[in-house]
Structures are given as structure tokens and as C-alpha cells.
Short mmCIF file of N, CA and C in Angstrom, two decimals:
data_model
loop_
_atom_site.label_atom_id
_atom_site.label_comp_id
_atom_site.label_asym_id
_atom_site.label_seq_id
_atom_site.Cartn_x
_atom_site.Cartn_y
_atom_site.Cartn_z
N MET A 208 -7.01 -15.85 -20.06
CA MET A 208 -6.17 -16.05 -18.90
C MET A 208 -7.02 -15.81 -17.65
N ALA A 209 -7.32 -16.87 -16.92
CA ALA A 209 -8.17 -16.77 -15.74
C ALA A 209 -7.33 -16.48 -14.51
N MET A 210 -7.87 -15.62 -13.67
CA MET A 210 -7.17 -15.26 -12.44
C MET A 210 -7.83 -15.96 -11.26
N ASN A 211 -7.03 -16.54 -10.40
CA ASN A 211 -7.55 -17.21 -9.22
C ASN A 211 -7.90 -16.15 -8.18
N ARG A 212 -9.19 -16.01 -7.90
CA ARG A 212 -9.63 -14.94 -7.01
C ARG A 212 -9.76 -15.36 -5.57
N LYS A 213 -9.69 -16.65 -5.28
CA LYS A 213 -9.87 -17.10 -3.90
C LYS A 213 -8.85 -16.51 -2.93
N PRO A 214 -7.56 -16.49 -3.26
CA PRO A 214 -6.60 -15.87 -2.31
C PRO A 214 -6.87 -14.38 -2.10
N VAL A 215 -7.26 -13.68 -3.16
CA VAL A 215 -7.54 -12.24 -3.03
C VAL A 215 -8.75 -12.02 -2.12
N ILE A 216 -9.79 -12.82 -2.32
CA ILE A 216 -10.99 -12.70 -1.48
C ILE A 216 -10.65 -13.04 -0.03
N ALA A 217 -9.83 -14.06 0.17
CA ALA A 217 -9.44 -14.45 1.53
C ALA A 217 -8.68 -13.33 2.23
N VAL A 218 -7.76 -12.67 1.52
CA VAL A 218 -6.99 -11.57 2.11
C VAL A 218 -7.90 -10.40 2.44
N VAL A 219 -8.82 -10.07 1.54
CA VAL A 219 -9.75 -8.95 1.78
C VAL A 219 -10.63 -9.25 2.99
N VAL A 220 -11.14 -10.46 3.08
CA VAL A 220 -11.98 -10.83 4.22
C VAL A 220 -11.18 -10.76 5.51
N LEU A 221 -9.94 -11.23 5.49
CA LEU A 221 -9.09 -11.18 6.68
C LEU A 221 -8.84 -9.73 7.11
N VAL A 222 -8.56 -8.86 6.16
CA VAL A 222 -8.33 -7.44 6.48
C VAL A 222 -9.59 -6.81 7.07
N VAL A 223 -10.74 -7.12 6.49
CA VAL A 223 -12.00 -6.56 7.02
C VAL A 223 -12.27 -7.06 8.43
N VAL A 224 -12.04 -8.33 8.67
CA VAL A 224 -12.26 -8.89 10.02
C VAL A 224 -11.31 -8.25 11.03
N VAL A 225 -10.04 -8.14 10.68
CA VAL A 225 -9.07 -7.53 11.60
C VAL A 225 -9.42 -6.07 11.87
N CYS A 226 -9.77 -5.33 10.81
CA CYS A 226 -10.15 -3.92 11.00
C CYS A 226 -11.40 -3.79 11.86
N GLY A 227 -12.37 -4.64 11.62
CA GLY A 227 -13.59 -4.62 12.44
C GLY A 227 -13.29 -4.93 13.89
N PHE A 228 -12.44 -5.92 14.13
CA PHE A 228 -12.05 -6.28 15.49
C PHE A 228 -11.35 -5.12 16.19
N LEU A 229 -10.41 -4.50 15.48
CA LEU A 229 -9.68 -3.36 16.07
C LEU A 229 -10.62 -2.20 16.36
N LEU A 230 -11.55 -1.95 15.45
CA LEU A 230 -12.46 -0.82 15.62
C LEU A 230 -13.37 -1.02 16.83
N VAL A 231 -13.85 -2.24 17.02
CA VAL A 231 -14.74 -2.52 18.15
C VAL A 231 -13.95 -2.57 19.46
N ARG A 232 -12.78 -3.17 19.41
CA ARG A 232 -12.00 -3.39 20.61
C ARG A 232 -11.32 -2.11 21.11
N ASP A 233 -10.73 -1.35 20.18
CA ASP A 233 -9.94 -0.17 20.55
C ASP A 233 -10.03 0.87 19.44
N PRO A 234 -11.06 1.72 19.47
CA PRO A 234 -11.24 2.69 18.38
C PRO A 234 -10.07 3.67 18.23
N VAL A 235 -9.48 4.11 19.34
CA VAL A 235 -8.37 5.05 19.26
C VAL A 235 -7.14 4.36 18.67
N GLY A 236 -6.88 3.16 19.12
CA GLY A 236 -5.77 2.40 18.56
C GLY A 236 -5.97 2.10 17.09
N ALA A 237 -7.23 1.81 16.71
CA ALA A 237 -7.53 1.55 15.30
C ALA A 237 -7.28 2.79 14.47
N ALA A 238 -7.68 3.94 14.98
CA ALA A 238 -7.46 5.19 14.25
C ALA A 238 -5.97 5.47 14.10
N THR A 239 -5.21 5.20 15.14
CA THR A 239 -3.76 5.39 15.07
C THR A 239 -3.15 4.44 14.05
N THR A 240 -3.62 3.19 14.04
CA THR A 240 -3.12 2.20 13.09
C THR A 240 -3.43 2.61 11.67
N VAL A 241 -4.66 3.08 11.44
CA VAL A 241 -5.06 3.52 10.10
C VAL A 241 -4.21 4.71 9.67
N GLN A 242 -3.97 5.64 10.56
CA GLN A 242 -3.16 6.81 10.23
C GLN A 242 -1.73 6.40 9.88
N ALA A 243 -1.17 5.48 10.65
CA ALA A 243 0.19 5.01 10.38
C ALA A 243 0.24 4.26 9.05
N ALA A 244 -0.77 3.45 8.78
CA ALA A 244 -0.82 2.71 7.51
C ALA A 244 -0.94 3.68 6.33
N TRP A 245 -1.76 4.71 6.48
CA TRP A 245 -1.93 5.69 5.40
C TRP A 245 -0.61 6.42 5.14
N GLU A 246 0.10 6.80 6.20
CA GLU A 246 1.40 7.45 6.03
C GLU A 246 2.39 6.52 5.35
N LEU A 247 2.32 5.23 5.67
CA LEU A 247 3.19 4.24 5.03
C LEU A 247 2.88 4.12 3.54
N VAL A 248 1.59 4.13 3.19
CA VAL A 248 1.20 4.06 1.77
C VAL A 248 1.70 5.29 1.03
N ILE A 249 1.53 6.47 1.61
CA ILE A 249 1.98 7.71 0.98
C ILE A 249 3.50 7.68 0.79
N THR A 250 4.22 7.22 1.81
CA THR A 250 5.68 7.12 1.71
C THR A 250 6.10 6.14 0.62
N ALA A 251 5.41 5.01 0.54
CA ALA A 251 5.74 4.01 -0.47
C ALA A 251 5.49 4.53 -1.88
N VAL A 252 4.37 5.20 -2.09
CA VAL A 252 4.06 5.76 -3.42
C VAL A 252 5.07 6.83 -3.78
N SER A 253 5.42 7.66 -2.82
CA SER A 253 6.42 8.70 -3.05
C SER A 253 7.78 8.10 -3.40
N THR A 254 8.16 7.04 -2.71
CA THR A 254 9.44 6.38 -2.98
C THR A 254 9.45 5.77 -4.37
N VAL A 255 8.36 5.13 -4.76
CA VAL A 255 8.27 4.54 -6.10
C VAL A 255 8.36 5.64 -7.16
N PHE A 256 7.67 6.74 -6.95
CA PHE A 256 7.70 7.85 -7.90
C PHE A 256 9.11 8.42 -8.03
N THR A 257 9.78 8.61 -6.89
CA THR A 257 11.14 9.12 -6.90
C THR A 257 12.09 8.15 -7.61
N SER A 258 11.94 6.87 -7.35
CA SER A 258 12.79 5.87 -7.99
C SER A 258 12.58 5.84 -9.50
N LEU A 259 11.32 5.91 -9.93
CA LEU A 259 11.04 5.93 -11.37
C LEU A 259 11.60 7.19 -12.02
N THR A 260 11.47 8.31 -11.35
CA THR A 260 12.02 9.56 -11.88
C THR A 260 13.53 9.46 -12.04
N THR A 261 14.20 8.94 -11.02
CA THR A 261 15.65 8.76 -11.09
C THR A 261 16.04 7.80 -12.20
N PHE A 262 15.30 6.70 -12.33
CA PHE A 262 15.57 5.72 -13.37
C PHE A 262 15.47 6.35 -14.76
N PHE A 263 14.39 7.08 -15.00
CA PHE A 263 14.22 7.70 -16.32
C PHE A 263 15.25 8.80 -16.57
N GLN A 264 15.65 9.52 -15.54
CA GLN A 264 16.70 10.53 -15.71
C GLN A 264 18.01 9.87 -16.13
N HIS A 265 18.36 8.78 -15.49
CA HIS A 265 19.59 8.07 -15.86
C HIS A 265 19.46 7.42 -17.23
N LEU A 266 18.27 6.96 -17.57
CA LEU A 266 18.06 6.28 -18.84
C LEU A 266 18.22 7.25 -20.00
N PHE A 267 17.65 8.45 -19.89
CA PHE A 267 17.63 9.38 -21.02
C PHE A 267 18.75 10.40 -20.99
N HIS A 268 19.45 10.55 -19.88
CA HIS A 268 20.52 11.54 -19.80
C HIS A 268 21.90 10.90 -19.71
N SER A 269 21.99 9.64 -20.06
CA SER A 269 23.30 8.97 -19.99
C SER A 269 24.18 9.44 -21.14
N SER A 270 25.47 9.52 -20.89
CA SER A 270 26.41 10.01 -21.91
C SER A 270 27.00 8.87 -22.69
#
């Protein structure tokens, strides 16, 4: 099963270019953006973990 890597490479290149542009243009704004994105990632992972925990609790503790 072959995976088409061109879209993935295109997205990675786009992210690198945007990050580079932000870093050169506005380092403080870039740092704020990175901090906000990191907090969003942490929140998303936490939400997924909480949802999975709730799902398994309902799955195994149902009457």
C-alpha cells in the first residue's frame, strides 16, 4: 500500500516557509503564535485522552 507523500511534503514546506517568514518579520509575534499553538496542541491531546477515558469507562462499566 503506497502512500502519496506529495501533499504531506507540500504542507510541511508551507509550514516551514510561514514559520520562517513570521520569525524574520516579527520574532515576538512568532513566539506568541508558537506558544498559543503549543497550548492548543496540549489542550487537544488532553481532550482526546479525557474522551477516550470516558469512552472506556462507559464501555466497561455499563450495566
